[in-house]
CSV table of C-alpha atoms in Angstrom, one decimal:
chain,number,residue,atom,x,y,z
A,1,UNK,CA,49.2,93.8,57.8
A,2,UNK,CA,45.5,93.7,58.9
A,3,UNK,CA,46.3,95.0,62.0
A,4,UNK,CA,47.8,98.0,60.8
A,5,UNK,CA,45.3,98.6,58.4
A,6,UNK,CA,42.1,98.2,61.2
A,7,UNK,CA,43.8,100.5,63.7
A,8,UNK,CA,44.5,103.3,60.8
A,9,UNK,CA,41.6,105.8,59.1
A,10,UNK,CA,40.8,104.3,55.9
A,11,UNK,CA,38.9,106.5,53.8
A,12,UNK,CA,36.0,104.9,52.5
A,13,UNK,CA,36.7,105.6,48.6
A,14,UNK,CA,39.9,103.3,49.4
A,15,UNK,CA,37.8,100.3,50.0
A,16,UNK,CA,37.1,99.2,46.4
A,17,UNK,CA,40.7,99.3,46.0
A,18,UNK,CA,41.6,97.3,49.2
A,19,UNK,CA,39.4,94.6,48.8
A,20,UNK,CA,40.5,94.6,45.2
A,21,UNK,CA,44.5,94.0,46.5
A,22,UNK,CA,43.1,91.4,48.8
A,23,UNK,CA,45.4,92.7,51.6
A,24,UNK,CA,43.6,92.8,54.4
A,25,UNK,CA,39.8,91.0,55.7
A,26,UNK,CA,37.1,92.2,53.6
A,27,UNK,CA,34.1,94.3,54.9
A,28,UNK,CA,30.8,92.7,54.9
A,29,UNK,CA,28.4,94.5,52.8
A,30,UNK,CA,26.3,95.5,55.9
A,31,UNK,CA,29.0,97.1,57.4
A,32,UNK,CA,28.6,99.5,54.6
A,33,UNK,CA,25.0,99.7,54.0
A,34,UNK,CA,25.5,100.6,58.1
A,35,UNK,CA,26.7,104.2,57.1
A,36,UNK,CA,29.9,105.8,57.4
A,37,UNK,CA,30.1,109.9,59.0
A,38,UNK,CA,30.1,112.1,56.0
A,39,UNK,CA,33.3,113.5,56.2
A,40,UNK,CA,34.4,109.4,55.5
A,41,UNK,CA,36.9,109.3,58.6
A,42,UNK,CA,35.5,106.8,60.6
A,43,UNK,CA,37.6,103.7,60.7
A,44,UNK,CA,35.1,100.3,59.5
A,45,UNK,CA,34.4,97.6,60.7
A,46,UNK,CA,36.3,94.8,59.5
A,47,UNK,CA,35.0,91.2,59.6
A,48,UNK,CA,37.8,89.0,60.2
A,49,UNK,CA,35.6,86.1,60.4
A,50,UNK,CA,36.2,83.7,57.1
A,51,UNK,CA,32.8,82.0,57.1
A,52,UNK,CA,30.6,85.5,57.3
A,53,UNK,CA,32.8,86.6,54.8
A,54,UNK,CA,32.7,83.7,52.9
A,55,UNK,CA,29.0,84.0,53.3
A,56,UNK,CA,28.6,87.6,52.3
A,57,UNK,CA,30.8,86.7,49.1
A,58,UNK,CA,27.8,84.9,47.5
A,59,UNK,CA,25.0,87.1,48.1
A,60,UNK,CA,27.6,89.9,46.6
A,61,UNK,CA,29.7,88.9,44.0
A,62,UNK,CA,30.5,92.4,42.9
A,63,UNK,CA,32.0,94.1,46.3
A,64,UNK,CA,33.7,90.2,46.3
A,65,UNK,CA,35.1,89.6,42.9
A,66,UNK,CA,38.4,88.7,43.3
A,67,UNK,CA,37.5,85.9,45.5
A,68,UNK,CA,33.9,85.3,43.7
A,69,UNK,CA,36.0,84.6,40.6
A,70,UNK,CA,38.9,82.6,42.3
A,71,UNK,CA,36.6,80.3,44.2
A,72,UNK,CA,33.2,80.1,42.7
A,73,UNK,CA,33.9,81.0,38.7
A,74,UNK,CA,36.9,79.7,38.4
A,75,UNK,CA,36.3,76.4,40.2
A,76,UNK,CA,33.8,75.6,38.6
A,77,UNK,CA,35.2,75.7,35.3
A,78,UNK,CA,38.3,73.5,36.8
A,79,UNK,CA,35.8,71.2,37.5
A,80,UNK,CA,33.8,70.9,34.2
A,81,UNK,CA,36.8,71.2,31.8
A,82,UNK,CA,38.8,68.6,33.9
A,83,UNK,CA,36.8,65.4,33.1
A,84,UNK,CA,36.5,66.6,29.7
A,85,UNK,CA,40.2,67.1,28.9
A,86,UNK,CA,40.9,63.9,30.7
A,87,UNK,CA,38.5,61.9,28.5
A,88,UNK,CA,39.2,63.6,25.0
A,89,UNK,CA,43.0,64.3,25.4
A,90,UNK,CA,44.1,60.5,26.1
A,91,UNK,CA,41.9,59.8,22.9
A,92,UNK,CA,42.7,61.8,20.4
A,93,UNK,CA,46.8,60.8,21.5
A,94,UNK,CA,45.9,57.3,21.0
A,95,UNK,CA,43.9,58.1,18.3
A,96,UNK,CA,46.3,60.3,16.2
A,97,UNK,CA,50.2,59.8,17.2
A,98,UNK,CA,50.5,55.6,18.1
A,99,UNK,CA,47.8,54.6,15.9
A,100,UNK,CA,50.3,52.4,14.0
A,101,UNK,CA,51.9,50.7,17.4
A,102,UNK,CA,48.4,50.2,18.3
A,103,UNK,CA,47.9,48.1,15.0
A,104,UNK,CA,51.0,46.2,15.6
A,105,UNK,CA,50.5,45.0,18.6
A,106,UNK,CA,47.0,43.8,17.8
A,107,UNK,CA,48.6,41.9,15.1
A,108,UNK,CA,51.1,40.8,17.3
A,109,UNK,CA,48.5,39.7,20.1
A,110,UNK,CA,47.0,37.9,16.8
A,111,UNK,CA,49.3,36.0,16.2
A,112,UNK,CA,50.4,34.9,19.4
A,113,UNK,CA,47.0,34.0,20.6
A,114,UNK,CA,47.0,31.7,16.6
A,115,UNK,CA,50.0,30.0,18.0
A,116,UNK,CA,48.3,29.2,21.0
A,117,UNK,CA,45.7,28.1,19.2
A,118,UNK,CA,47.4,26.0,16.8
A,119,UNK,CA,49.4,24.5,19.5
A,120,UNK,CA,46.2,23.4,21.5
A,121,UNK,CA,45.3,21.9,18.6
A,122,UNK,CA,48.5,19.8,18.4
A,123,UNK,CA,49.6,21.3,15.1
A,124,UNK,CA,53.1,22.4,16.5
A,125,UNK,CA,52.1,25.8,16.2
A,126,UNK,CA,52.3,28.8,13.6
A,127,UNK,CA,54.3,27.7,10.4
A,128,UNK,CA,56.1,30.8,8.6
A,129,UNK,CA,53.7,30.0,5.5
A,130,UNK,CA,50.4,30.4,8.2
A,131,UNK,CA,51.9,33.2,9.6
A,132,UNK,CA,52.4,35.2,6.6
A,133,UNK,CA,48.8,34.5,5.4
A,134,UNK,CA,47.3,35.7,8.5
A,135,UNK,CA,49.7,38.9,8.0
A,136,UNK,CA,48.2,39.5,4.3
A,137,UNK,CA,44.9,39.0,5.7
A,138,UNK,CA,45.5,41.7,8.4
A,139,UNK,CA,46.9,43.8,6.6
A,140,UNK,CA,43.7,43.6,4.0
A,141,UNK,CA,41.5,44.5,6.9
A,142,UNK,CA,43.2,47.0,8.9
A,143,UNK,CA,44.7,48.7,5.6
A,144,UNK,CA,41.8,48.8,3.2
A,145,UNK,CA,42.6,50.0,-0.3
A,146,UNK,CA,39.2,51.8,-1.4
A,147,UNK,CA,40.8,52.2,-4.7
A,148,UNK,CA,41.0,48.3,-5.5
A,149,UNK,CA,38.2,47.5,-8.1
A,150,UNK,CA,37.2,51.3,-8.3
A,151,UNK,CA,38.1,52.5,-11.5
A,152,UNK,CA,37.9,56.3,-12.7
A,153,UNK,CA,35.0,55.9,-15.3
A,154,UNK,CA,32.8,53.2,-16.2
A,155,UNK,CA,34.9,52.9,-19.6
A,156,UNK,CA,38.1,52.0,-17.8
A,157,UNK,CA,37.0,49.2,-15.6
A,158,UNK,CA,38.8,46.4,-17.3
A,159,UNK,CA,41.9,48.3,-17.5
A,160,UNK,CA,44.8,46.8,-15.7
A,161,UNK,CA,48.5,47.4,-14.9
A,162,UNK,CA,49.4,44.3,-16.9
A,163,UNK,CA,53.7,44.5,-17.5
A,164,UNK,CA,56.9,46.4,-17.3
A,165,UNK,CA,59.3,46.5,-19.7
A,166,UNK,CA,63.0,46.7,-19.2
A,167,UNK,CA,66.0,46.6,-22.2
A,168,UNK,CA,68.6,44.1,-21.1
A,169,UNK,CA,72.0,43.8,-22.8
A,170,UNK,CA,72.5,39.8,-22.4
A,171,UNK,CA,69.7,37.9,-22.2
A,172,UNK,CA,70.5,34.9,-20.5
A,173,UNK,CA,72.5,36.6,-17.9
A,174,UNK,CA,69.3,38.6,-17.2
A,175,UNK,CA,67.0,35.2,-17.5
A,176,UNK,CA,69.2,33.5,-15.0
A,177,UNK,CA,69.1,36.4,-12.9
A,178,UNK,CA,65.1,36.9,-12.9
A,179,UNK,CA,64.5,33.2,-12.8
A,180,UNK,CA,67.4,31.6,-10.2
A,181,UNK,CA,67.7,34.8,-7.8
A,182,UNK,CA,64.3,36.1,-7.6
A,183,UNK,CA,62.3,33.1,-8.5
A,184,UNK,CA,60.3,34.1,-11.5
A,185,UNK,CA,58.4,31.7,-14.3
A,186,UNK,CA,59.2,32.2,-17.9
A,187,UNK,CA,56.3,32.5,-19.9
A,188,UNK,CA,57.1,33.0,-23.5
A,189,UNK,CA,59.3,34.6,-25.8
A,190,UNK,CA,58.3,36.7,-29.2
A,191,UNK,CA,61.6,36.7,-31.0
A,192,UNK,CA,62.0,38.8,-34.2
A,193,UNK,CA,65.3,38.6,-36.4
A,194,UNK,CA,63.7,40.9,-39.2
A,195,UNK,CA,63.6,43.6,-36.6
A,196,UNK,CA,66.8,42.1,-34.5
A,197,UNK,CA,64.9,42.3,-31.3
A,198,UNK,CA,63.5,39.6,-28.4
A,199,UNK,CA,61.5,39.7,-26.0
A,200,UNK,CA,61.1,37.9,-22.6
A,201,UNK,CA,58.1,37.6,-20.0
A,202,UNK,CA,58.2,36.3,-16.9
A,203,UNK,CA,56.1,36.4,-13.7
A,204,UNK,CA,55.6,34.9,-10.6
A,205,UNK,CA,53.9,31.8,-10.2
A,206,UNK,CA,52.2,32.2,-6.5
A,207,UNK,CA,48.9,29.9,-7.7
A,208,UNK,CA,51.1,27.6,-9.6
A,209,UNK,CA,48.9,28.5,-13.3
A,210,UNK,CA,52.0,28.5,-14.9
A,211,UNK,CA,53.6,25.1,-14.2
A,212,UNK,CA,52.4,23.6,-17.7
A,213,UNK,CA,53.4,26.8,-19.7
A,214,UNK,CA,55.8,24.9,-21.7
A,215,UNK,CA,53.3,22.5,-23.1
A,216,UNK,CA,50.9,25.4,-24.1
A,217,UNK,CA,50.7,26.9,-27.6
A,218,UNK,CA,51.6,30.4,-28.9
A,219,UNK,CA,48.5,31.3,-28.3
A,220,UNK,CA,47.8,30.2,-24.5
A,221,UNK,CA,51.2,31.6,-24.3
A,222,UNK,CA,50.4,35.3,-25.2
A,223,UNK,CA,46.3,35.1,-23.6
A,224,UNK,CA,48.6,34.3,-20.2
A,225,UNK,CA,50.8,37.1,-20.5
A,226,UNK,CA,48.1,39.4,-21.3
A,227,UNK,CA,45.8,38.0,-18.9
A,228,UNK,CA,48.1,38.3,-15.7
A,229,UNK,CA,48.8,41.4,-13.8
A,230,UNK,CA,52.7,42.1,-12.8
A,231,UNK,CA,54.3,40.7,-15.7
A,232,UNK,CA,58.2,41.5,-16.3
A,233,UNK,CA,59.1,42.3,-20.1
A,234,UNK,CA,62.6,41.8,-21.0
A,235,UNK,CA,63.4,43.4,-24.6
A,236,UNK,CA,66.8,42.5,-26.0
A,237,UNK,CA,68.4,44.3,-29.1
A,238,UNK,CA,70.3,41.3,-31.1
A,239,UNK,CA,73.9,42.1,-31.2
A,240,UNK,CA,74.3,44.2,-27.6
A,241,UNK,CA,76.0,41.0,-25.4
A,242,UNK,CA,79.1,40.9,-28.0
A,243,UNK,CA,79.4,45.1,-29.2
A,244,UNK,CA,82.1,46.1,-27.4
A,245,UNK,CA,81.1,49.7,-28.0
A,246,UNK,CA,77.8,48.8,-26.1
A,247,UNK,CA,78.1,50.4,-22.5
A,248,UNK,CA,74.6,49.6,-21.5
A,249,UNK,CA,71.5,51.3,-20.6
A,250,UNK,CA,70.7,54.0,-18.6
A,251,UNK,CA,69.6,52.9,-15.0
A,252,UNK,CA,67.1,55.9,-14.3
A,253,UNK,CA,68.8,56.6,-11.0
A,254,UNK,CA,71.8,58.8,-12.5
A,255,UNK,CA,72.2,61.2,-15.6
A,256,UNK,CA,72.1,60.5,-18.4
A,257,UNK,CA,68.2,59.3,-18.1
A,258,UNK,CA,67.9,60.0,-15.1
A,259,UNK,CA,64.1,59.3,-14.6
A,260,UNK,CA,63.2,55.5,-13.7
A,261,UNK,CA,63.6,54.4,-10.6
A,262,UNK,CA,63.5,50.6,-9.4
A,263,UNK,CA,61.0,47.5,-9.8
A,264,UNK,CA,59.4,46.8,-6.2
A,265,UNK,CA,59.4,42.6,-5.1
A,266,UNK,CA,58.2,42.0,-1.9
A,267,UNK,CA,59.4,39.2,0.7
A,268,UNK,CA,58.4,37.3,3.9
A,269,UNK,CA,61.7,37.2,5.4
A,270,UNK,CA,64.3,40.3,4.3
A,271,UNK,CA,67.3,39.5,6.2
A,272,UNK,CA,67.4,35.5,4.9
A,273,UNK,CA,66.8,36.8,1.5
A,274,UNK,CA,69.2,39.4,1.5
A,275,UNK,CA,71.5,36.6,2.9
A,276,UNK,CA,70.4,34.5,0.2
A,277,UNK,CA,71.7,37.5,-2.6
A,278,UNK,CA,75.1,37.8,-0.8
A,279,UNK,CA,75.6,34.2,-1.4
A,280,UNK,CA,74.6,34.2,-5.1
A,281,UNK,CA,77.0,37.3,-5.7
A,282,UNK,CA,74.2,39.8,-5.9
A,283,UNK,CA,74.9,43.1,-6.2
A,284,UNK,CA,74.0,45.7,-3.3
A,285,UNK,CA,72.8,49.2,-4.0
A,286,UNK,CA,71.5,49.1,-0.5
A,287,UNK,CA,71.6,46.9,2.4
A,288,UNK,CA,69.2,47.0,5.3
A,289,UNK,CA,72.3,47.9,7.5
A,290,UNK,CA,72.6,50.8,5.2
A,291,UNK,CA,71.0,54.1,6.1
A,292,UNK,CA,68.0,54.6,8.4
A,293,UNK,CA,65.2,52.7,6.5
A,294,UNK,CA,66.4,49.0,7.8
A,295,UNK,CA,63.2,47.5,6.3
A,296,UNK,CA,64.3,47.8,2.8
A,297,UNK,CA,67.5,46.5,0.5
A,298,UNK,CA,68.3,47.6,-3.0
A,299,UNK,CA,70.0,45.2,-5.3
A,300,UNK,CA,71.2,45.3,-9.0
A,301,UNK,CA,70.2,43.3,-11.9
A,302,UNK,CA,73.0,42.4,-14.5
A,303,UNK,CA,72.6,45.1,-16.2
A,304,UNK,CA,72.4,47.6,-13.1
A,305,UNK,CA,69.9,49.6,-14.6
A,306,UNK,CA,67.1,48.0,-12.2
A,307,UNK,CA,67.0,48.2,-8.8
A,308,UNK,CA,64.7,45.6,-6.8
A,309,UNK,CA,63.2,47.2,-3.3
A,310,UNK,CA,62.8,44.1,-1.0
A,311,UNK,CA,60.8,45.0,2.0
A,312,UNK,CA,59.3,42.3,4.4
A,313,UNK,CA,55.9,41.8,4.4
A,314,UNK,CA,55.5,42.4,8.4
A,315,UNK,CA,57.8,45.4,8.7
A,316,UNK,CA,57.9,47.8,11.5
A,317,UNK,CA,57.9,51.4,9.8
């Protein structure tokens, strides 16, 4: 095409526009500032040379935009905002959407390079108990709770979440339940036939405080169950085991009373504990097969109006 154009009369207002389309070589600058007849017949002089015409381009970027821009503008930027993409890009993706991966492999990494360790030192290597320490120390590390030990006001600082209560219908169904299945201590009972009410509190016993209870006094009794954090309440309304009109509580997870929802315990191993339920005739609301959130199980207490969300302490969600 730039044959045809170099052997045809190219009016010289047409130049702006043919450089412009980039169809054919581009006139040097001189070439113009040389003069053209006034009647603007003359067919110019075309430099089909790329270096002078690259050349001209830089001393005059206007009559060479298009390839000013292309070449000189434009790679230029390419070449600043490349390194700079390339460096924040890959960061803020690691940063923002794998952030959780990247924990657990750290803790992963952890606690292969502590069974290394442990087995160097001929210990036979992580025990589950070990493991699951070292898990509740991660975890209190790379999950801080700035909330812990920060109350509101200065006038709620010794507040604490200190029991829950829930109404049973047969008590020692529900002890036996609480105590045998999910392994909590019995504390005390407050019994009161004037009112025809009793109550139960139990706990865990993770520090073993509580292996003497039985030998304490009232008094002991009640300072630990006000003292402790987590407590289970257990209120039973003489009469309700044996009334055959009695049809229970509400659960709080359909209507009527629709409103409460479950009791949360937490475990080291979910599967061996949920296998552990099966074989004590627990009932399941949920098992981890059940749905898409494998890392939780829902069982029933006796009287089916709590449900106890098991999760393992070193999930994966």
């Amino acid at each position: 095409m730039g044959d045809s154009i170099s052997n045809t009369t190219v009016p010289y207002t047409h130049q702006a526009s043919l450089r412009l389309q980039l169809q054919s070589p581009l006139l040097l600058p001189s070439s113009l500032e040389a003069g053209l007849p006034a009647d603007g017949q003359a067919p110019p002089a075309y430099e089909p040379s790329f270096l002078q015409t690259t050349y001209a381009m830089f001393f005059d970027p206007v009559s060479y935009q298009p390839l000013f821009y292309f070449i000189v503008i434009k790679g230029a930027t390419t070449l600043l905002l490349t390194p700079i993409i390339l460096a924040v890009v890959p960061v803020s993706l690691v940063l923002f959407f794998p952030a959780p991966l990247v924990l657990r492999t750290v803790r992963r990494v952890g606690l292969w390079q502590a069974d290394l360790a442990m087995e160097g030192l001929g210990c036979g290597g992580l025990t589950k108990e070990i493991e699951i320490e070292i898990l509740r120390l991660f975890t209190a590390t790379a999950y801080p709770r700035p909330l812990v030990n920060m109350a509101a006001t200065s006038e709620t600082a010794g507040f604490k979440f200190n029991h829950t209560m829930l109404r049973v219908k047969d008590p020692k169904v529900s002890l036996q339940f609480y105590q045998d299945v999910l392994g909590m201590k019995f504390i005390r009972e407050v019994r009161n036939d004037a009112a025809k009410f009793s109550l139960y509190f139990l706990a865990f016993d993770h520090d073993n405080s509580l292996n003497d209870i039985e030998s304490k006094s009232d008094t002991e009794k009640w300072n630990t169950v006000i003292g402790r954090e987590g407590v289970l309440e257990l209120t039973w309304n003489h009469g309700t085991e044996s009334d055959p009109d009695f049809r229970g509580y509400a659960s709080g997870n359909s209507e009527p009373g629709k409103g409460f929802g479950h009791i949360a315990v937490t475990v080291d191993d979910l599967e061996k504990a949920c296998g552990r339920f099966e074989k004590l005739g627990v009932k399941f609301q949920k098992k981890p097969s059940d749905g898409k959130m494998r890392n939780i199980a829902f069982i029933l207490d006796p009287d089916g109006c709590a449900e106890i969300f098991s999760f393992q302490l070193d999930h994966e969600s």
